[in-house]
XYZ file of C-alpha atoms in Angstrom:
53
model
C 0.000 0.000 0.000
C 1.080 3.562 -0.606
C -0.028 4.851 2.785
C 2.648 3.037 4.800
C 5.686 4.662 3.100
C 3.891 7.993 3.322
C 3.351 7.557 7.059
C 7.014 6.667 7.542
C 8.079 9.713 5.529
C 5.784 11.997 7.512
C 7.082 10.531 10.770
C 10.682 11.231 9.702
C 9.842 14.813 8.785
C 8.002 15.192 12.086
C 11.100 14.081 13.983
C 13.338 16.484 12.075
C 10.940 19.428 11.890
C 8.441 20.397 14.611
C 6.440 22.310 12.011
C 5.711 19.011 10.267
C 3.612 17.996 13.277
C 0.820 20.061 11.753
C 1.158 18.075 8.534
C 1.051 14.823 10.486
C -2.110 15.923 12.270
C -3.737 16.799 8.956
C -2.737 13.427 7.516
C -4.190 11.628 10.539
C -7.489 13.499 10.281
C -7.628 12.726 6.563
C -6.922 9.015 7.013
C -9.473 8.733 9.809
C -12.066 9.498 7.155
C -10.836 6.693 4.877
C -11.999 3.891 7.151
C -10.964 1.431 9.830
C -8.201 -0.149 7.743
C -6.234 3.091 7.585
C -7.307 3.925 11.125
C -5.189 1.074 12.485
C -2.079 2.377 10.719
C -2.795 5.910 11.899
C -3.192 4.786 15.499
C 0.187 3.060 15.390
C 1.916 6.087 13.874
C 0.342 8.412 16.437
C 1.453 6.120 19.254
C 5.011 6.276 17.896
C 5.175 10.024 17.283
C 3.200 11.349 20.270
C 5.945 10.704 22.894
C 8.259 12.953 20.857
C 6.117 15.890 21.876
């Protein structure tokens, strides 16, 4: 799937640039609308990135 590499890329940018946290939030909100399948991936990525902030 395309979403997994995108999530990894966004996570890397989020680590390197605090401003990218806004982009990550937007991506999460967008993927939440796509359905439960993407929701699982989003939940994992949020769990990984949240402790950084």
